[in-house]
Amino acid sequence: MADERPVRIAWSPRGNRAQVRLLKCQVFEIFFGGARGGGKTDGVLGEFGAHASRYGKDAIGLMVRRSRAELVETIERSREIYGPLGWKLNETEKMWRAPDGARLRFAYLERDADADMYQGHNYTRVYGKRCLSPILQRAA
């Protein structure tokens, strides 16, 4: 009998139609909006997990917010999703690293000029809020 490792499900959209659509969407740029508490942050954390499982070490993500305070709960939620999968969080760099090398970094951009720090970086996924749109365009 082959050695079968149990499948570990750390996150699923659980019937949230918007999250299901996000995971199935083939479009490169997605505007995923809605009211507070609708599952947007959870959806993008799950989407990056799916992206990472598909592309391994080539999956490099950046999630940005306007302030550090906005990241606190997101990072806590990410612990529940990525921790059980063996991912390691570097607290200083605010970056998750998967066992296969995929990386997701959390950052905040309080000023437009903060986007310059990310000029020239290569990311396969960038997640931000609509209010960051001009800043993210500047960094591209």
mmCIF file of N, CA, C and O in Angstrom, residues 63-138:
data_model
loop_
_atom_site.group_PDB
_atom_site.id
_atom_site.type_symbol
_atom_site.label_atom_id
_atom_site.label_comp_id
_atom_site.label_asym_id
_atom_site.label_seq_id
_atom_site.Cartn_x
_atom_site.Cartn_y
_atom_site.Cartn_z
ATOM 1 N N MET A 63 0.742 41.839 0.045
ATOM 2 C CA MET A 63 -0.538 42.390 0.465
ATOM 3 C C MET A 63 -0.259 43.711 1.151
ATOM 4 O O MET A 63 0.493 43.761 2.125
ATOM 5 N N VAL A 64 -0.838 44.788 0.603
ATOM 6 C CA VAL A 64 -0.578 46.121 1.153
ATOM 7 C C VAL A 64 -1.852 46.750 1.697
ATOM 8 O O VAL A 64 -2.949 46.498 1.212
ATOM 9 N N ARG A 65 -1.658 47.550 2.729
ATOM 10 C CA ARG A 65 -2.725 48.320 3.335
ATOM 11 C C ARG A 65 -2.182 49.720 3.605
ATOM 12 O O ARG A 65 -0.984 49.970 3.506
ATOM 13 N N ARG A 66 -3.048 50.637 3.983
ATOM 14 C CA ARG A 66 -2.653 52.021 4.250
ATOM 15 C C ARG A 66 -1.955 52.196 5.596
ATOM 16 O O ARG A 66 -1.180 53.120 5.779
ATOM 17 N N SER A 67 -2.235 51.319 6.551
ATOM 18 C CA SER A 67 -1.628 51.474 7.879
ATOM 19 C C SER A 67 -1.301 50.104 8.466
ATOM 20 O O SER A 67 -1.868 49.093 8.062
ATOM 21 N N ARG A 68 -0.385 50.125 9.431
ATOM 22 C CA ARG A 68 -0.015 48.893 10.120
ATOM 23 C C ARG A 68 -1.217 48.308 10.849
ATOM 24 O O ARG A 68 -1.408 47.097 10.873
ATOM 25 N N ALA A 69 -2.048 49.166 11.425
ATOM 26 C CA ALA A 69 -3.222 48.703 12.174
ATOM 27 C C ALA A 69 -4.150 47.865 11.291
ATOM 28 O O ALA A 69 -4.766 46.908 11.765
ATOM 29 N N GLU A 70 -4.241 48.215 10.011
ATOM 30 C CA GLU A 70 -5.096 47.458 9.099
ATOM 31 C C GLU A 70 -4.575 46.046 8.845
ATOM 32 O O GLU A 70 -5.330 45.181 8.428
ATOM 33 N N LEU A 71 -3.289 45.832 9.078
ATOM 34 C CA LEU A 71 -2.695 44.517 8.832
ATOM 35 C C LEU A 71 -2.813 43.554 10.009
ATOM 36 O O LEU A 71 -2.700 42.348 9.825
ATOM 37 N N VAL A 72 -3.022 44.073 11.206
ATOM 38 C CA VAL A 72 -2.974 43.236 12.414
ATOM 39 C C VAL A 72 -3.921 42.040 12.319
ATOM 40 O O VAL A 72 -3.500 40.890 12.485
ATOM 41 N N GLU A 73 -5.187 42.276 12.065
ATOM 42 C CA GLU A 73 -6.155 41.170 12.003
ATOM 43 C C GLU A 73 -5.922 40.274 10.793
ATOM 44 O O GLU A 73 -6.160 39.074 10.853
ATOM 45 N N THR A 74 -5.445 40.867 9.705
ATOM 46 C CA THR A 74 -5.138 40.067 8.516
ATOM 47 C C THR A 74 -4.016 39.075 8.814
ATOM 48 O O THR A 74 -4.091 37.908 8.440
ATOM 49 N N ILE A 75 -2.993 39.536 9.488
ATOM 50 C CA ILE A 75 -1.881 38.648 9.847
ATOM 51 C C ILE A 75 -2.362 37.566 10.808
ATOM 52 O O ILE A 75 -1.993 36.391 10.663
ATOM 53 N N GLU A 76 -3.203 37.935 11.760
ATOM 54 C CA GLU A 76 -3.733 36.923 12.681
ATOM 55 C C GLU A 76 -4.547 35.863 11.932
ATOM 56 O O GLU A 76 -4.425 34.673 12.201
ATOM 57 N N ARG A 77 -5.372 36.287 11.004
ATOM 58 C CA ARG A 77 -6.156 35.328 10.217
ATOM 59 C C ARG A 77 -5.232 34.461 9.370
ATOM 60 O O ARG A 77 -5.453 33.256 9.229
ATOM 61 N N SER A 78 -4.182 35.054 8.831
ATOM 62 C CA SER A 78 -3.252 34.282 8.007
ATOM 63 C C SER A 78 -2.554 33.193 8.829
ATOM 64 O O SER A 78 -2.223 32.132 8.300
ATOM 65 N N ARG A 79 -2.356 33.422 10.124
ATOM 66 C CA ARG A 79 -1.764 32.390 10.992
ATOM 67 C C ARG A 79 -2.648 31.142 11.026
ATOM 68 O O ARG A 79 -2.152 30.020 11.050
ATOM 69 N N GLU A 80 -3.967 31.356 11.062
ATOM 70 C CA GLU A 80 -4.906 30.234 11.105
ATOM 71 C C GLU A 80 -4.900 29.441 9.802
ATOM 72 O O GLU A 80 -5.158 28.239 9.809
ATOM 73 N N ILE A 81 -4.626 30.111 8.705
ATOM 74 C CA ILE A 81 -4.644 29.449 7.394
ATOM 75 C C ILE A 81 -3.295 28.822 7.068
ATOM 76 O O ILE A 81 -3.215 27.650 6.720
ATOM 77 N N TYR A 82 -2.232 29.601 7.150
ATOM 78 C CA TYR A 82 -0.921 29.130 6.695
ATOM 79 C C TYR A 82 -0.148 28.334 7.742
ATOM 80 O O TYR A 82 0.621 27.440 7.395
ATOM 81 N N GLY A 83 -0.334 28.638 9.019
ATOM 82 C CA GLY A 83 0.385 27.921 10.081
ATOM 83 C C GLY A 83 0.203 26.416 10.043
ATOM 84 O O GLY A 83 1.187 25.665 10.058
ATOM 85 N N PRO A 84 -1.052 25.921 9.970
ATOM 86 C CA PRO A 84 -1.259 24.466 9.941
ATOM 87 C C PRO A 84 -0.662 23.781 8.705
ATOM 88 O O PRO A 84 -0.481 22.575 8.687
ATOM 89 N N LEU A 85 -0.343 24.578 7.683
ATOM 90 C CA LEU A 85 0.236 24.014 6.455
ATOM 91 C C LEU A 85 1.761 23.968 6.512
ATOM 92 O O LEU A 85 2.412 23.581 5.542
ATOM 93 N N GLY A 86 2.315 24.377 7.653
ATOM 94 C CA GLY A 86 3.769 24.331 7.801
ATOM 95 C C GLY A 86 4.485 25.573 7.323
ATOM 96 O O GLY A 86 5.709 25.602 7.267
ATOM 97 N N TRP A 87 3.735 26.611 6.966
ATOM 98 C CA TRP A 87 4.358 27.860 6.564
ATOM 99 C C TRP A 87 4.960 28.525 7.804
ATOM 100 O O TRP A 87 4.464 28.364 8.908
ATOM 101 N N LYS A 88 6.015 29.302 7.609
ATOM 102 C CA LYS A 88 6.682 30.003 8.708
ATOM 103 C C LYS A 88 6.577 31.508 8.494
ATOM 104 O O LYS A 88 6.852 32.008 7.406
ATOM 105 N N LEU A 89 6.187 32.218 9.559
ATOM 106 C CA LEU A 89 6.073 33.673 9.498
ATOM 107 C C LEU A 89 7.322 34.305 10.086
ATOM 108 O O LEU A 89 7.673 34.051 11.234
ATOM 109 N N ASN A 90 8.000 35.120 9.295
ATOM 110 C CA ASN A 90 9.106 35.928 9.789
ATOM 111 C C ASN A 90 8.471 37.203 10.335
ATOM 112 O O ASN A 90 7.986 38.035 9.568
ATOM 113 N N GLU A 91 8.435 37.315 11.643
ATOM 114 C CA GLU A 91 7.755 38.437 12.303
ATOM 115 C C GLU A 91 8.377 39.788 11.945
ATOM 116 O O GLU A 91 7.668 40.779 11.794
ATOM 117 N N THR A 92 9.683 39.824 11.806
ATOM 118 C CA THR A 92 10.366 41.076 11.504
ATOM 119 C C THR A 92 10.023 41.563 10.104
ATOM 120 O O THR A 92 9.696 42.735 9.899
ATOM 121 N N GLU A 93 10.095 40.667 9.138
ATOM 122 C CA GLU A 93 9.825 41.040 7.747
ATOM 123 C C GLU A 93 8.348 40.980 7.390
ATOM 124 O O GLU A 93 7.972 41.375 6.291
ATOM 125 N N LYS A 94 7.525 40.459 8.296
ATOM 126 C CA LYS A 94 6.086 40.275 8.026
ATOM 127 C C LYS A 94 5.894 39.499 6.725
ATOM 128 O O LYS A 94 5.153 39.897 5.827
ATOM 129 N N MET A 95 6.602 38.361 6.636
ATOM 130 C CA MET A 95 6.548 37.562 5.419
ATOM 131 C C MET A 95 6.387 36.085 5.748
ATOM 132 O O MET A 95 7.124 35.537 6.573
ATOM 133 N N TRP A 96 5.409 35.470 5.098
ATOM 134 C CA TRP A 96 5.208 34.030 5.200
ATOM 135 C C TRP A 96 6.058 33.339 4.153
ATOM 136 O O TRP A 96 6.177 33.827 3.028
ATOM 137 N N ARG A 97 6.612 32.191 4.523
ATOM 138 C CA ARG A 97 7.334 31.349 3.568
ATOM 139 C C ARG A 97 6.786 29.938 3.692
ATOM 140 O O ARG A 97 6.776 29.358 4.777
ATOM 141 N N ALA A 98 6.321 29.414 2.566
ATOM 142 C CA ALA A 98 5.786 28.053 2.514
ATOM 143 C C ALA A 98 6.932 27.047 2.458
ATOM 144 O O ALA A 98 8.049 27.399 2.053
ATOM 145 N N PRO A 99 6.688 25.798 2.826
ATOM 146 C CA PRO A 99 7.741 24.786 2.754
ATOM 147 C C PRO A 99 8.346 24.650 1.352
ATOM 148 O O PRO A 99 9.520 24.338 1.212
ATOM 149 N N ASP A 100 7.546 24.939 0.313
ATOM 150 C CA ASP A 100 8.059 24.829 -1.059
ATOM 151 C C ASP A 100 8.691 26.128 -1.563
ATOM 152 O O ASP A 100 9.109 26.214 -2.709
ATOM 153 N N GLY A 101 8.737 27.156 -0.712
ATOM 154 C CA GLY A 101 9.406 28.404 -1.081
ATOM 155 C C GLY A 101 8.496 29.558 -1.473
ATOM 156 O O GLY A 101 8.974 30.671 -1.677
ATOM 157 N N ALA A 102 7.203 29.343 -1.608
ATOM 158 C CA ALA A 102 6.285 30.443 -1.912
ATOM 159 C C ALA A 102 6.366 31.476 -0.792
ATOM 160 O O ALA A 102 6.605 31.122 0.366
ATOM 161 N N ARG A 103 6.177 32.762 -1.140
ATOM 162 C CA ARG A 103 6.300 33.831 -0.149
ATOM 163 C C ARG A 103 5.147 34.821 -0.276
ATOM 164 O O ARG A 103 4.743 35.165 -1.378
ATOM 165 N N LEU A 104 4.655 35.267 0.870
ATOM 166 C CA LEU A 104 3.657 36.330 0.920
ATOM 167 C C LEU A 104 4.097 37.346 1.959
ATOM 168 O O LEU A 104 4.254 37.022 3.131
ATOM 169 N N ARG A 105 4.300 38.587 1.505
ATOM 170 C CA ARG A 105 4.746 39.675 2.374
ATOM 171 C C ARG A 105 3.585 40.623 2.645
ATOM 172 O O ARG A 105 2.767 40.890 1.768
ATOM 173 N N PHE A 106 3.526 41.129 3.892
ATOM 174 C CA PHE A 106 2.544 42.135 4.281
ATOM 175 C C PHE A 106 3.279 43.462 4.446
ATOM 176 O O PHE A 106 4.347 43.503 5.049
ATOM 177 N N ALA A 107 2.696 44.531 3.916
ATOM 178 C CA ALA A 107 3.321 45.845 4.024
ATOM 179 C C ALA A 107 2.247 46.915 4.119
ATOM 180 O O ALA A 107 1.100 46.695 3.742
ATOM 181 N N TYR A 108 2.626 48.062 4.647
ATOM 182 C CA TYR A 108 1.694 49.184 4.663
ATOM 183 C C TYR A 108 2.358 50.387 4.009
ATOM 184 O O TYR A 108 3.562 50.575 4.073
ATOM 185 N N LEU A 109 1.546 51.146 3.318
ATOM 186 C CA LEU A 109 2.010 52.313 2.580
ATOM 187 C C LEU A 109 1.250 53.534 3.099
ATOM 188 O O LEU A 109 0.185 53.866 2.596
ATOM 189 N N GLU A 110 1.800 54.170 4.103
ATOM 190 C CA GLU A 110 1.129 55.328 4.695
ATOM 191 C C GLU A 110 1.215 56.561 3.795
ATOM 192 O O GLU A 110 0.337 57.394 3.783
ATOM 193 N N ARG A 111 2.308 56.651 3.053
ATOM 194 C CA ARG A 111 2.508 57.790 2.148
ATOM 195 C C ARG A 111 2.713 57.271 0.736
ATOM 196 O O ARG A 111 3.200 56.152 0.547
ATOM 197 N N ASP A 112 2.364 58.058 -0.245
ATOM 198 C CA ASP A 112 2.545 57.644 -1.637
ATOM 199 C C ASP A 112 3.999 57.261 -1.917
ATOM 200 O O ASP A 112 4.278 56.309 -2.635
ATOM 201 N N ALA A 113 4.927 58.001 -1.325
ATOM 202 C CA ALA A 113 6.355 57.754 -1.556
ATOM 203 C C ALA A 113 6.791 56.374 -1.056
ATOM 204 O O ALA A 113 7.805 55.840 -1.520
ATOM 205 N N ASP A 114 6.039 55.777 -0.115
ATOM 206 C CA ASP A 114 6.393 54.450 0.388
ATOM 207 C C ASP A 114 6.368 53.395 -0.710
ATOM 208 O O ASP A 114 7.042 52.368 -0.617
ATOM 209 N N ALA A 115 5.593 53.635 -1.759
ATOM 210 C CA ALA A 115 5.516 52.678 -2.872
ATOM 211 C C ALA A 115 6.858 52.541 -3.581
ATOM 212 O O ALA A 115 7.152 51.501 -4.177
ATOM 213 N N ASP A 116 7.689 53.580 -3.497
ATOM 214 C CA ASP A 116 8.993 53.534 -4.158
ATOM 215 C C ASP A 116 9.873 52.402 -3.627
ATOM 216 O O ASP A 116 10.743 51.904 -4.336
ATOM 217 N N MET A 117 9.640 51.973 -2.382
ATOM 218 C CA MET A 117 10.435 50.889 -1.795
ATOM 219 C C MET A 117 10.219 49.570 -2.531
ATOM 220 O O MET A 117 11.022 48.654 -2.420
ATOM 221 N N TYR A 118 9.127 49.471 -3.279
ATOM 222 C CA TYR A 118 8.791 48.223 -3.962
ATOM 223 C C TYR A 118 9.056 48.300 -5.456
ATOM 224 O O TYR A 118 8.784 47.356 -6.191
ATOM 225 N N GLN A 119 9.607 49.411 -5.908
ATOM 226 C CA GLN A 119 9.956 49.585 -7.315
ATOM 227 C C GLN A 119 10.959 48.508 -7.719
ATOM 228 O O GLN A 119 11.945 48.268 -7.027
ATOM 229 N N GLY A 120 10.687 47.834 -8.797
ATOM 230 C CA GLY A 120 11.600 46.823 -9.315
ATOM 231 C C GLY A 120 11.430 45.441 -8.713
ATOM 232 O O GLY A 120 12.091 44.500 -9.141
ATOM 233 N N HIS A 121 10.581 45.279 -7.709
ATOM 234 C CA HIS A 121 10.338 43.955 -7.132
ATOM 235 C C HIS A 121 9.482 43.130 -8.091
ATOM 236 O O HIS A 121 8.688 43.672 -8.852
ATOM 237 N N ASN A 122 9.645 41.836 -8.030
ATOM 238 C CA ASN A 122 8.848 40.934 -8.866
ATOM 239 C C ASN A 122 7.839 40.196 -8.002
ATOM 240 O O ASN A 122 8.221 39.428 -7.133
ATOM 241 N N TYR A 123 6.570 40.461 -8.254
ATOM 242 C CA TYR A 123 5.491 39.794 -7.536
ATOM 243 C C TYR A 123 4.565 39.132 -8.548
ATOM 244 O O TYR A 123 4.296 39.687 -9.610
ATOM 245 N N THR A 124 4.105 37.946 -8.199
ATOM 246 C CA THR A 124 3.130 37.280 -9.052
ATOM 247 C C THR A 124 1.713 37.594 -8.621
ATOM 248 O O THR A 124 0.764 37.357 -9.369
ATOM 249 N N ARG A 125 1.550 38.127 -7.415
ATOM 250 C CA ARG A 125 0.252 38.571 -6.905
ATOM 251 C C ARG A 125 0.468 39.801 -6.031
ATOM 252 O O ARG A 125 1.371 39.825 -5.189
ATOM 253 N N VAL A 126 -0.366 40.826 -6.225
ATOM 254 C CA VAL A 126 -0.373 42.008 -5.367
ATOM 255 C C VAL A 126 -1.812 42.242 -4.957
ATOM 256 O O VAL A 126 -2.699 42.315 -5.807
ATOM 257 N N TYR A 127 -2.033 42.333 -3.653
ATOM 258 C CA TYR A 127 -3.375 42.539 -3.117
ATOM 259 C C TYR A 127 -3.404 43.867 -2.383
ATOM 260 O O TYR A 127 -2.557 44.124 -1.534
ATOM 261 N N GLY A 128 -4.378 44.700 -2.714
ATOM 262 C CA GLY A 128 -4.501 45.982 -2.036
ATOM 263 C C GLY A 128 -5.943 46.434 -2.021
ATOM 264 O O GLY A 128 -6.801 45.846 -2.673
ATOM 265 N N LYS A 129 -6.184 47.471 -1.283
ATOM 266 C CA LYS A 129 -7.527 48.051 -1.242
ATOM 267 C C LYS A 129 -7.650 49.123 -2.318
ATOM 268 O O LYS A 129 -6.660 49.678 -2.772
ATOM 269 N N ARG A 130 -8.875 49.422 -2.687
ATOM 270 C CA ARG A 130 -9.142 50.395 -3.739
ATOM 271 C C ARG A 130 -8.491 51.750 -3.454
ATOM 272 O O ARG A 130 -8.000 52.409 -4.361
ATOM 273 N N CYS A 131 -8.428 52.150 -2.216
ATOM 274 C CA CYS A 131 -7.836 53.440 -1.873
ATOM 275 C C CYS A 131 -6.342 53.473 -2.184
ATOM 276 O O CYS A 131 -5.736 54.536 -2.254
ATOM 277 N N LEU A 132 -5.737 52.319 -2.406
ATOM 278 C CA LEU A 132 -4.311 52.250 -2.726
ATOM 279 C C LEU A 132 -4.045 52.259 -4.221
ATOM 280 O O LEU A 132 -2.900 52.294 -4.641
ATOM 281 N N SER A 133 -5.071 52.251 -5.028
ATOM 282 C CA SER A 133 -4.905 52.115 -6.471
ATOM 283 C C SER A 133 -3.879 53.062 -7.080
ATOM 284 O O SER A 133 -2.994 52.635 -7.803
ATOM 285 N N PRO A 134 -3.912 54.378 -6.814
ATOM 286 C CA PRO A 134 -2.909 55.267 -7.401
ATOM 287 C C PRO A 134 -1.494 54.939 -6.929
ATOM 288 O O PRO A 134 -0.544 55.056 -7.683
ATOM 289 N N ILE A 135 -1.351 54.526 -5.681
ATOM 290 C CA ILE A 135 -0.037 54.180 -5.146
ATOM 291 C C ILE A 135 0.508 52.939 -5.834
ATOM 292 O O ILE A 135 1.666 52.887 -6.246
ATOM 293 N N LEU A 136 -0.339 51.924 -5.996
ATOM 294 C CA LEU A 136 0.106 50.685 -6.621
ATOM 295 C C LEU A 136 0.484 50.923 -8.084
ATOM 296 O O LEU A 136 1.432 50.333 -8.582
ATOM 297 N N GLN A 137 -0.230 51.789 -8.767
ATOM 298 C CA GLN A 137 0.109 52.103 -10.152
ATOM 299 C C GLN A 137 1.471 52.782 -10.220
ATOM 300 O O GLN A 137 2.258 52.531 -11.116
ATOM 301 N N ARG A 138 1.762 53.615 -9.249
ATOM 302 C CA ARG A 138 3.048 54.306 -9.209
ATOM 303 C C ARG A 138 4.187 53.325 -9.032
ATOM 304 O O ARG A 138 5.260 53.486 -9.595
#
